[in-house]
Coordinates of C-alpha atoms (C1' of nucleotides) in Angstrom, one line a residue:
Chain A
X7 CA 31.5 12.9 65.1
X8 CA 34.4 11.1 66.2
X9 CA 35.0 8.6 69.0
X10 CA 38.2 8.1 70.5
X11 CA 39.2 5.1 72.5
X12 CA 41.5 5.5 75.1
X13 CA 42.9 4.1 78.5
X14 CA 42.7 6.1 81.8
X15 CA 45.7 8.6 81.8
X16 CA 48.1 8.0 84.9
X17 CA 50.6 10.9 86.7
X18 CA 53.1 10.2 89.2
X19 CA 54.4 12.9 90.5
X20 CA 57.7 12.4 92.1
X21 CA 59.8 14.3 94.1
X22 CA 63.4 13.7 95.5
X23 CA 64.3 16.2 99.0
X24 CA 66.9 16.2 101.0
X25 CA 65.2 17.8 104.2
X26 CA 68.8 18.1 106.6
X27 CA 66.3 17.0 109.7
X28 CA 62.5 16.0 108.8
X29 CA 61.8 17.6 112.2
X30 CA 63.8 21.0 111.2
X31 CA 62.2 20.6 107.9
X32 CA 58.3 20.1 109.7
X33 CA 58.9 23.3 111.9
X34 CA 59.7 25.4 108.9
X35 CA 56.3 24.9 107.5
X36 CA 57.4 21.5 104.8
X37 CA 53.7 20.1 105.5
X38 CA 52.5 23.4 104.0
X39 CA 54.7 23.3 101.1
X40 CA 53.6 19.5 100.3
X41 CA 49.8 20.0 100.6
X42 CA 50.2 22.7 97.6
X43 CA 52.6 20.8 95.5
X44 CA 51.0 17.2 96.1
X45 CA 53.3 14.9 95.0
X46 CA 52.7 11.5 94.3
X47 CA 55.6 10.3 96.0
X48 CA 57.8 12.3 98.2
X49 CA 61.2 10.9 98.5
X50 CA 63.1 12.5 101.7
X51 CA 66.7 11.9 102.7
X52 CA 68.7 12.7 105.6
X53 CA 65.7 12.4 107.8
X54 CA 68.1 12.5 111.0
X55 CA 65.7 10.7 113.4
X56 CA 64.2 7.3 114.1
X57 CA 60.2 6.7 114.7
X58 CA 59.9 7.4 118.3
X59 CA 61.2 11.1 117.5
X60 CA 59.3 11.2 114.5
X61 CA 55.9 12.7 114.1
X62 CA 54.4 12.6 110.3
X63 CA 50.8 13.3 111.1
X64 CA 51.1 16.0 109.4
X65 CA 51.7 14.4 106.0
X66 CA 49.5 11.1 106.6
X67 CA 47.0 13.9 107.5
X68 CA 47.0 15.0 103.8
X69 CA 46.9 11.5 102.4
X70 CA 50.4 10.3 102.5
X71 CA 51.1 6.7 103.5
X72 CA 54.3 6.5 105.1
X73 CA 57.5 4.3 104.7
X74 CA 60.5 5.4 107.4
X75 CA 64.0 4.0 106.9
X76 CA 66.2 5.6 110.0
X77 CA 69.7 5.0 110.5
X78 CA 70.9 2.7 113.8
X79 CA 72.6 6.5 114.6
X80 CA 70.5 9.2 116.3
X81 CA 70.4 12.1 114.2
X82 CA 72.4 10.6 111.3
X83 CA 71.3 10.1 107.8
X84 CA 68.2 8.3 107.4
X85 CA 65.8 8.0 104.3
X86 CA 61.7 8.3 104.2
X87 CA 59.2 7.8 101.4
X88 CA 55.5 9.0 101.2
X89 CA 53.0 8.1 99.0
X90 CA 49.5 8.9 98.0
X91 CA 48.8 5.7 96.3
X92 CA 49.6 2.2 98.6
X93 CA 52.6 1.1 97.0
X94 CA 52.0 -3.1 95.8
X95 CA 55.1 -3.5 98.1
X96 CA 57.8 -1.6 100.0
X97 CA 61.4 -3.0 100.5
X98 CA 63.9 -1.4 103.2
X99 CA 67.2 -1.2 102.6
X100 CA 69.7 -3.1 100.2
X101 CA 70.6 -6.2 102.1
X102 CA 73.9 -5.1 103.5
X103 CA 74.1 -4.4 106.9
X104 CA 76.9 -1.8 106.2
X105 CA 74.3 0.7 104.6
X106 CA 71.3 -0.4 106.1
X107 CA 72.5 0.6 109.2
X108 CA 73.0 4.1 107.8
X109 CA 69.4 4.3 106.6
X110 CA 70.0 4.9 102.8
X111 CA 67.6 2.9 100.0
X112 CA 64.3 2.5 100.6
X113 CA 62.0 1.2 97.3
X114 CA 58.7 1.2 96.7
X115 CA 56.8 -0.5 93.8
X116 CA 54.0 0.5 91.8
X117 CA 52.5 -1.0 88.8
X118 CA 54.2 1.2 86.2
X119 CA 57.5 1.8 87.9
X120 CA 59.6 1.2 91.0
X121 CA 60.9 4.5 93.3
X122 CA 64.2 3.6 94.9
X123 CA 64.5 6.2 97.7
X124 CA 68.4 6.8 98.1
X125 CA 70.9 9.1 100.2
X126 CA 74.1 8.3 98.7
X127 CA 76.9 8.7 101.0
X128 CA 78.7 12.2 101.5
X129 CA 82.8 12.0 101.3
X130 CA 83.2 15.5 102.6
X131 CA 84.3 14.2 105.7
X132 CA 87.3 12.6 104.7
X133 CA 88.8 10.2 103.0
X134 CA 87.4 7.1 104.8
X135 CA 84.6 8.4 104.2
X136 CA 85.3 9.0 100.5
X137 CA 86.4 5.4 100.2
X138 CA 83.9 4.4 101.9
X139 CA 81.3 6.1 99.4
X140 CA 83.3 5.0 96.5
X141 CA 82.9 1.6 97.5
X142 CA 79.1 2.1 97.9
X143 CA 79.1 3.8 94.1
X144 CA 80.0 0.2 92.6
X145 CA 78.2 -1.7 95.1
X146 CA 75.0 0.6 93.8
X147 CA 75.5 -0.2 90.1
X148 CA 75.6 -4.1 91.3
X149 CA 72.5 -3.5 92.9
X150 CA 70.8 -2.2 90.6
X151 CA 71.2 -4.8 88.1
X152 CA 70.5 -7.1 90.4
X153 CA 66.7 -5.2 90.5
X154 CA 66.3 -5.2 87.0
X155 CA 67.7 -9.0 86.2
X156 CA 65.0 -9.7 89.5
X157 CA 62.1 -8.6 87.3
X158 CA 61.4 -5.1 90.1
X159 CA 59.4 -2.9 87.9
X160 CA 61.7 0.1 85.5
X161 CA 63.3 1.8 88.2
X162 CA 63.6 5.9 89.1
X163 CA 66.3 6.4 91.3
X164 CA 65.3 9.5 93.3
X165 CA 67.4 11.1 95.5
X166 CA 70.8 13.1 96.7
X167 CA 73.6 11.1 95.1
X168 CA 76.4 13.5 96.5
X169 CA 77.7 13.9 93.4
X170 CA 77.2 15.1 89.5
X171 CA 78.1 14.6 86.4
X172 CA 78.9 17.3 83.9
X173 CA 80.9 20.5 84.5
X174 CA 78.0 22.7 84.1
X175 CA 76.4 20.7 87.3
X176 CA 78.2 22.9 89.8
X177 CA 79.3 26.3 89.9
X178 CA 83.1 25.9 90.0
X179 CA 84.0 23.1 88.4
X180 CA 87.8 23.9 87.8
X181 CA 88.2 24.2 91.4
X182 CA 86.2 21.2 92.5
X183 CA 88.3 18.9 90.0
X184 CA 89.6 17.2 93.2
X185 CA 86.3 17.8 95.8
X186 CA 84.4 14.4 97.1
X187 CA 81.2 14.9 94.4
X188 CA 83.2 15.9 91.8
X189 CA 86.0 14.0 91.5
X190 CA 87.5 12.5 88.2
X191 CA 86.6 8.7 89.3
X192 CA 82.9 9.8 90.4
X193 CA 82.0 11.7 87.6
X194 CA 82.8 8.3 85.5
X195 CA 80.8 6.1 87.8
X196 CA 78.0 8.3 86.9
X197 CA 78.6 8.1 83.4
X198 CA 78.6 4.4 83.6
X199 CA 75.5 4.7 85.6
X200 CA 73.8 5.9 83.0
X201 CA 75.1 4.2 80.2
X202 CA 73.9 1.6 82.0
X203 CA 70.7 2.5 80.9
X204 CA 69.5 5.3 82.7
X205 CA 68.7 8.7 81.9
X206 CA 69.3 11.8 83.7
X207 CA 65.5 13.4 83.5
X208 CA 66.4 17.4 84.5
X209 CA 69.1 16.9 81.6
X210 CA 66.8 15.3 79.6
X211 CA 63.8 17.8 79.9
X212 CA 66.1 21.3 80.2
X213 CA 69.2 20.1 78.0
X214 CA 72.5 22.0 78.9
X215 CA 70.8 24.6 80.8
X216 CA 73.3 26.2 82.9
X217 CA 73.1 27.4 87.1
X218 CA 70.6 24.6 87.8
X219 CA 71.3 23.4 91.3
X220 CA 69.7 21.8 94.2
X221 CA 72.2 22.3 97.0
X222 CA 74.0 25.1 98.2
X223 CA 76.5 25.5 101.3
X224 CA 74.9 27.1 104.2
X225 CA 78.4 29.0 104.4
X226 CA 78.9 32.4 103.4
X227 CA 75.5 33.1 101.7
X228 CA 76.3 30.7 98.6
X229 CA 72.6 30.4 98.0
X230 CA 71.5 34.1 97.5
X231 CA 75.1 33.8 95.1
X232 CA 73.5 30.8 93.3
X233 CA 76.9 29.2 94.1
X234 CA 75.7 25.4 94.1
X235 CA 75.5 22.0 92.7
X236 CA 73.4 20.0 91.4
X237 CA 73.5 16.7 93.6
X238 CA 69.7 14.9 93.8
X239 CA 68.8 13.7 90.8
X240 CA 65.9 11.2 89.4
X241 CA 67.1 9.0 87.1
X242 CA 64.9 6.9 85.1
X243 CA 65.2 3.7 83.4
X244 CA 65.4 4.3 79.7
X245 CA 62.6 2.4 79.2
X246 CA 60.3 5.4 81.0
X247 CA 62.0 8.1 79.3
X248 CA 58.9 9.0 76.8
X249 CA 56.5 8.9 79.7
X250 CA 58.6 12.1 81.3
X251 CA 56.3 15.0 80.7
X252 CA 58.3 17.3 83.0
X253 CA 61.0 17.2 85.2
X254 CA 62.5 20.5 87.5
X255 CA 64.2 21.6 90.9
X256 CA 62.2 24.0 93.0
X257 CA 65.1 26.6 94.4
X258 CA 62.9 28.3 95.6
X259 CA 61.3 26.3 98.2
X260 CA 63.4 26.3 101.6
X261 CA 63.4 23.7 104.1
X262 CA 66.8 22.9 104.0
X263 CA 70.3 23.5 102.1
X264 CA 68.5 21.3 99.4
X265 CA 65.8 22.2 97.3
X266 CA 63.3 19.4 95.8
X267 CA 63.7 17.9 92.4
X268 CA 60.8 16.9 91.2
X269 CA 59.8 14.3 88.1
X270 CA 56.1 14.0 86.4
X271 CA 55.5 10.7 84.8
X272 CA 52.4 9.8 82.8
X273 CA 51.2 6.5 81.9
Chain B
X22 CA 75.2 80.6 155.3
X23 CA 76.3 77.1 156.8
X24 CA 79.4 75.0 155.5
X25 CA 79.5 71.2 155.9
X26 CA 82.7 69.6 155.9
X27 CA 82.6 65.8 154.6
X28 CA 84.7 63.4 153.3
X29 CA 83.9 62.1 149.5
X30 CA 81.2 60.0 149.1
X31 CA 81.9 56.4 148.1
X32 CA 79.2 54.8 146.0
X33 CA 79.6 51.2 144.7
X34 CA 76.6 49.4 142.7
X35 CA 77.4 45.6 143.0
X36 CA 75.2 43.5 140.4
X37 CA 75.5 39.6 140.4
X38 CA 73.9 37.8 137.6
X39 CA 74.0 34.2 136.0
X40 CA 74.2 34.4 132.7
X41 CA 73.7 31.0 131.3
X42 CA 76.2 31.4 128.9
X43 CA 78.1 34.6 128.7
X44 CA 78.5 34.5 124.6
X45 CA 75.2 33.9 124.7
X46 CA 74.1 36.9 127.0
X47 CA 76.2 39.4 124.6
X48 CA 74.2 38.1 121.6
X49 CA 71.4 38.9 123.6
X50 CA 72.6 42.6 124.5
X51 CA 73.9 42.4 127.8
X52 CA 76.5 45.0 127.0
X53 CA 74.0 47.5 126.2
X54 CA 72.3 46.7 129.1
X55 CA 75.7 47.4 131.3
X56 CA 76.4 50.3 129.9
X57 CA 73.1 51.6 130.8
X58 CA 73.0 50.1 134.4
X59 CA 76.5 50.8 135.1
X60 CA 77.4 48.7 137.8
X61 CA 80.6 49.6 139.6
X62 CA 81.5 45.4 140.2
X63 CA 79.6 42.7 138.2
X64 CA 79.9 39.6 139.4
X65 CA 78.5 36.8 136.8
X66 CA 78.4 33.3 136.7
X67 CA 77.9 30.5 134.2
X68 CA 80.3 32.0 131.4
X69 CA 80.2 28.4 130.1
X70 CA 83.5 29.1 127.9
X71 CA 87.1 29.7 128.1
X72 CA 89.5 32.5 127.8
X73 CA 89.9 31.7 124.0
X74 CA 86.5 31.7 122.9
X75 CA 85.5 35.0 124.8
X76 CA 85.3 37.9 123.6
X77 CA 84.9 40.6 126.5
X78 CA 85.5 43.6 124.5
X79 CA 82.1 44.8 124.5
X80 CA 83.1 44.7 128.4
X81 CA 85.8 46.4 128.4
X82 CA 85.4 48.8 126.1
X83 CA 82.4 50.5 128.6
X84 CA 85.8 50.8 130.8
X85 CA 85.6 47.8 133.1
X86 CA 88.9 45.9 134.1
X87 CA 87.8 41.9 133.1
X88 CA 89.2 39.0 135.4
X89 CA 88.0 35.5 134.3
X90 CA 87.8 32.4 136.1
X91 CA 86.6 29.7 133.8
X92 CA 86.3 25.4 134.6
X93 CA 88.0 23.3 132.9
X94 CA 85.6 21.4 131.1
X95 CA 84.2 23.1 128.5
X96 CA 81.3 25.1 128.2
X97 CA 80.7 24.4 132.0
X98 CA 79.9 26.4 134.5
X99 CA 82.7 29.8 135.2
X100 CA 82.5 33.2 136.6
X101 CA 83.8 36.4 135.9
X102 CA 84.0 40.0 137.6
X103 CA 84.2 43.0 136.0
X104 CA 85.3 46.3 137.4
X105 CA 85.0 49.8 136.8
X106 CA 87.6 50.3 139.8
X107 CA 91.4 48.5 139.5
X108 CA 91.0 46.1 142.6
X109 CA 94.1 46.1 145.0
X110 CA 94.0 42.2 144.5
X111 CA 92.4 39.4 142.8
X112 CA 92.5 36.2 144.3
X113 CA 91.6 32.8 141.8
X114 CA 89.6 30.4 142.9
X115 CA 89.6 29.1 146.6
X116 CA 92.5 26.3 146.6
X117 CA 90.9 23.8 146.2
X118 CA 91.1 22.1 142.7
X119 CA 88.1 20.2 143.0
X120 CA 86.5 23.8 143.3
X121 CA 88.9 25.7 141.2
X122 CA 88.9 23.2 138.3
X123 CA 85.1 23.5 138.2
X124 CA 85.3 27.9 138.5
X125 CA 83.1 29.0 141.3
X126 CA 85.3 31.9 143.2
X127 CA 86.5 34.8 142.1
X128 CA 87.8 37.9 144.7
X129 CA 88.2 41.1 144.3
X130 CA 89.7 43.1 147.3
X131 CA 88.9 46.9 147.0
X132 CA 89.8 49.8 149.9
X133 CA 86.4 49.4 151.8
X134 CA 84.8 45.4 151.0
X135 CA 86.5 42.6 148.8
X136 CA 83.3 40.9 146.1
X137 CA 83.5 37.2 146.6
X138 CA 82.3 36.3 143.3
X139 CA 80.5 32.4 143.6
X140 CA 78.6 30.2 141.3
X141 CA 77.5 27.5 143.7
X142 CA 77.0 24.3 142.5
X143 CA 73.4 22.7 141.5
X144 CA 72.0 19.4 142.7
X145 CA 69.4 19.0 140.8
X146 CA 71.2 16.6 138.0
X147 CA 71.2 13.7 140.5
X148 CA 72.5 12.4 144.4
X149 CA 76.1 12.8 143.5
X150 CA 76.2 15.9 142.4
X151 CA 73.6 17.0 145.7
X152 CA 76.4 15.2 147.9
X153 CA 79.1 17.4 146.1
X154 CA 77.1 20.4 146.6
X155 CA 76.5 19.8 150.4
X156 CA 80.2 19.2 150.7
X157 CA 81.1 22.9 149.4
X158 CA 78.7 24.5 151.0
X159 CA 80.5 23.7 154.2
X160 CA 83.6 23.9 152.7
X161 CA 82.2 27.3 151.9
X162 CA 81.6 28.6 155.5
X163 CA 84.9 27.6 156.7
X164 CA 86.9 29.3 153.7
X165 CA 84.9 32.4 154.5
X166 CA 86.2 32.1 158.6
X167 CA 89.5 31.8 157.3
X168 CA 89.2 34.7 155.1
X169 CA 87.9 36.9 157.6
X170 CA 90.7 35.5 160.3
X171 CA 93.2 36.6 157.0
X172 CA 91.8 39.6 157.6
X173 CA 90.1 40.0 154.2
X174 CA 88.4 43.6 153.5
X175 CA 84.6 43.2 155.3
X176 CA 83.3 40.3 152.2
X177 CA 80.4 40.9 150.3
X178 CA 79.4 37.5 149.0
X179 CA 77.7 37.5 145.8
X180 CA 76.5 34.9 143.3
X181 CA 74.1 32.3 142.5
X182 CA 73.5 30.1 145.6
X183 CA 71.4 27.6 144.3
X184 CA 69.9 27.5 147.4
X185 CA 67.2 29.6 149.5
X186 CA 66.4 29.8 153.0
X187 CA 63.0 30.9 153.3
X188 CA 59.6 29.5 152.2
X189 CA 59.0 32.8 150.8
X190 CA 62.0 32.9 149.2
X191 CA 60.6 30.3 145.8
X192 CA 57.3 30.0 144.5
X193 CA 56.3 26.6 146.0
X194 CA 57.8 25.7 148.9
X195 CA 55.6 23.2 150.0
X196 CA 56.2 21.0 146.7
X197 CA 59.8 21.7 147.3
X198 CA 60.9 20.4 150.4
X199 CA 63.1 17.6 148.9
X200 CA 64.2 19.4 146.0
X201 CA 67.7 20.6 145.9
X202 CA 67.9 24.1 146.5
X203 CA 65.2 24.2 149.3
X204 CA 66.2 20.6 151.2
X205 CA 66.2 21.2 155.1
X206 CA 69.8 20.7 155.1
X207 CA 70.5 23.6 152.6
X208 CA 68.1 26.0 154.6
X209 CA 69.7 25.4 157.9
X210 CA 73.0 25.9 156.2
X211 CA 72.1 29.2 154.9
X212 CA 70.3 30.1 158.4
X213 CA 74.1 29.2 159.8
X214 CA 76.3 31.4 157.4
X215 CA 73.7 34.3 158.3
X216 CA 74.2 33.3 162.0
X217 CA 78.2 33.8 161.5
X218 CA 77.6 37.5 160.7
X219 CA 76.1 38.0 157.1
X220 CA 73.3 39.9 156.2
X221 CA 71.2 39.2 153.3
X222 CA 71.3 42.6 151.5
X223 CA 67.2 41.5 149.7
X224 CA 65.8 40.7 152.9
X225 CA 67.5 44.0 154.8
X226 CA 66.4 46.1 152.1
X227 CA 62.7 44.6 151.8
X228 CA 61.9 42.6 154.6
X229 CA 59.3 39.6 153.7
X230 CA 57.9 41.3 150.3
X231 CA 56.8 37.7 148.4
X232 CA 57.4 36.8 145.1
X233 CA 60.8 38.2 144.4
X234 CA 63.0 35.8 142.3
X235 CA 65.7 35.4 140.5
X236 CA 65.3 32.1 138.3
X237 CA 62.4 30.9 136.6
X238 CA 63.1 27.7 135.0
X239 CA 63.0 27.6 130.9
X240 CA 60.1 25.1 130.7
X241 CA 56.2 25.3 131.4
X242 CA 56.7 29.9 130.8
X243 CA 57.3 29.7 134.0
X244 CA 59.1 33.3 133.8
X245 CA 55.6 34.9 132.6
X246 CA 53.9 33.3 135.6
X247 CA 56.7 34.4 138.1
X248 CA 57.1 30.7 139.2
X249 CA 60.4 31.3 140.7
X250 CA 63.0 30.7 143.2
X251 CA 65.0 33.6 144.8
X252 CA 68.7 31.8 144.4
X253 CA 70.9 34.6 143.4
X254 CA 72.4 36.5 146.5
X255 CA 74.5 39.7 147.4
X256 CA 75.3 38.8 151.3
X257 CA 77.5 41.5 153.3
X258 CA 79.4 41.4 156.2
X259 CA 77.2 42.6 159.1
X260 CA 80.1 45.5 159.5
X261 CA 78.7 46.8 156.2
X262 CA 74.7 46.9 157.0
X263 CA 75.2 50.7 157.8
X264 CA 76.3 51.2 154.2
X265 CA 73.5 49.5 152.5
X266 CA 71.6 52.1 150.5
X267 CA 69.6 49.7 148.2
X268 CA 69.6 46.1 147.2
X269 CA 66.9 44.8 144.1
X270 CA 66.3 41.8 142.0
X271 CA 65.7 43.4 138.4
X272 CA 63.5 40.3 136.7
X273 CA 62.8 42.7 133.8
X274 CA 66.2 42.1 132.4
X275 CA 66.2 39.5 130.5
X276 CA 69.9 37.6 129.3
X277 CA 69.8 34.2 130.6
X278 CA 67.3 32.1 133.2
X279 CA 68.0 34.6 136.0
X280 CA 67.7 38.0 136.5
X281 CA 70.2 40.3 138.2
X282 CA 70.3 40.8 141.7
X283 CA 71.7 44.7 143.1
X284 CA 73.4 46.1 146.2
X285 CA 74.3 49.7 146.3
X286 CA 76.7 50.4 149.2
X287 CA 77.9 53.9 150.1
X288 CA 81.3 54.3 152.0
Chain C
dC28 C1' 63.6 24.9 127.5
dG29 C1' 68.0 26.5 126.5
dT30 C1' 73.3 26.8 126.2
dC31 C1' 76.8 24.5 125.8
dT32 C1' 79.4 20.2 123.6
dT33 C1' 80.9 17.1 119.3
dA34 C1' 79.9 14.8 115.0
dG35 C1' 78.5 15.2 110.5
dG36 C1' 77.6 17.6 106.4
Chain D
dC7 C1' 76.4 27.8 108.6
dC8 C1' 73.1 24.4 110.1
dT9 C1' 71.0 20.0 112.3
dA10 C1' 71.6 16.8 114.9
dT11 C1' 73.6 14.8 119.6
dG12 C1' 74.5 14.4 125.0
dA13 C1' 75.7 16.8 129.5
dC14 C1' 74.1 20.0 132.5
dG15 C1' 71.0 22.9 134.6

DNA sequence: CGTCTTAGG
DNA sequence: CCTATGACG
């Protein structure tokens, strides 16, 4: 007879959401949906409310502490974390009071690893608002490094980065060559992103698979066509990639025009 | 064998009915419901939109001529009258453009009556807008003298009052004696315009039967426990009492936060 | 509570 | 198309 000798096995299971309204999200049964997947941590962007007009019972009823990072404007942006284990700290926002006030990193540490919550900006509206998400791009990269040359535990970066990477991340890439998400310099910053020392865990678990995406337009039934990208990631630090025992997006789970992307880590 | 010798009967089924929204009414089949009432002259109020973003054709295609009379500001407030007969004239507001910028009278002059088509305005957002409302509502008196010194057809007046006379005429009058809609003031006001020689075609046809309304407000169900007020009315000219044949609130059609009030006359 | 609005996506 | 908002009722 053999013995083996071995420590206490550890999952974290994350998952990255962009809800479009927590509140729309709640009333379409998202309390339901968590309480059968349990996720460790639940990363939610786009929250679109502030904590008087917020009621999470329903998820610290199953568990869930819960970390809220609003925007200053009602029914804008907005990100939330929630998390079964009581993170060893919690840090809102970046420092900058130009995307704090737009509610958009929120990071929570645990001993193995660090979640940075994140709803990167959306340039759809225009180009100030392109620029303006450009500018937040490099600023992010900054910040990052800053995190790791701080000593914050090896980061995922959960969340909808409004953009992708490869051509086979969106339906119609030839047509999209110029479309805020897709555009020639975004798809480098998310190169350097990674070479940065990151790794893209869907690409990493499911290779080159093809027609994987977690957000569709609400417009002219682009969902039942699969017509989509693939916009919230979870990126982890290199140094975590051989604890990913699975990564996925759920497409089938809908709350919103997003479906979750979802990470298991074990330690 | 006897022969009568008469003169064509003249019928003419007058509906008015606030429609919180007229786009919103045809999404919830208010067309179908016209074409099986078949009202000769409906008189609505509230179309809440402007000649652009209507689209009457569901109207017009059961054979009624469509006059419009939206506000200005958009999605606020409007009426509308739409006719089976051609009217012999249509007359646009009242000349006022504090009225006529806000749409609240619309007339249509036919061989025996002329439909005064008004959306009255509500007090209940605040003192201002209570003041405003007791200034038309004697404005209102004195354009109906002048019409009737014109010598107008004998008026039918018919729209949404926002205002009752009666304690019978809303579910709680005692709570209500300083809301708008039931304020001493208001009830004397609609005691005088009676007293000038209008008939309330309701109260003719019914005398004091309780508990007939025409608004239930949108919070508390207060439709399912008939906690109404009676503010929709079809007034006549005393001249045209003789020719009342039937008058009805219809609370089980259901488009909006009122219900349709009826008059049939018979010429 | 519900129909409009406008902003944002 | 969809979720927010704020005005109005």
């Amino acid at each position: 007879m053999t013995f083996f000798l071995r420590r206490k096995i550890h999952q974290m299971n994350i998952v990255s959401y962009n809800l479009n309204g927590l509140r729309s999200a709640l009333s379409k049964g998202l309390a339901d949906w968590v309480a059968t997947a349990q996720p460790d941590v639940l990363c939610v962007q786009e929250i679109k409310a502030g904590r008087e007009l917020l009621d999470v019972s329903r998820l610290t009823d199953l568990g869930y502490h819960a970390y809220l990072h609003p925007a200053q404007k009602p029914g804008y942006s907005g990100v939330a974390t929630f998390s079964k284990e009581k993170p060893l700290a919690v840090t809102e926002g970046c420092g900058q009071a130009l995307y704090d006030t737009e509610g958009r990193v929120l990071r929570l540490d645990f001993a193995h690893c660090a979640v940075l919550n994140t709803y990167m900006p959306s340039g759809t509206s225009g180009p100030e608002r392109q620029a303006f998400k450009v500018e937040w791009l490099h600023f992010f990269r900054r910040y990052v490094a800053g995190l790791r040359a701080a000593g914050v535990p090896p980061l995922v970066v959960a969340g909808d980065f409004n953009c992708c990477q490869r051509e086979l991340d969106l339906h119609n890439p030839k047509a999209n060559q110029k479309s805020p998400g897709f555009t020639p310099e975004e798809r480098q910053w998310f190169q350097n992103l990674l070479a940065d020392g990151f790794t893209d865990s869907f690409r990493h678990h499911h290779g080159d698979a093809p027609q994987r995406y977690s957000w569709w337009s609400y417009r002219a039934g682009s969902r039942a066509r699969n017509v989509g990208w693939r916009l919230d990631h979870l990126l982890v630090d290199n140094c975590l990639v051989p604890h990913i025992r699975h990564a996925d997006l759920l497409p089938d789970v809908v709350h919103s025009d997003h479906c979750p992307a979802s990470l298991l880590l074990e330690f």
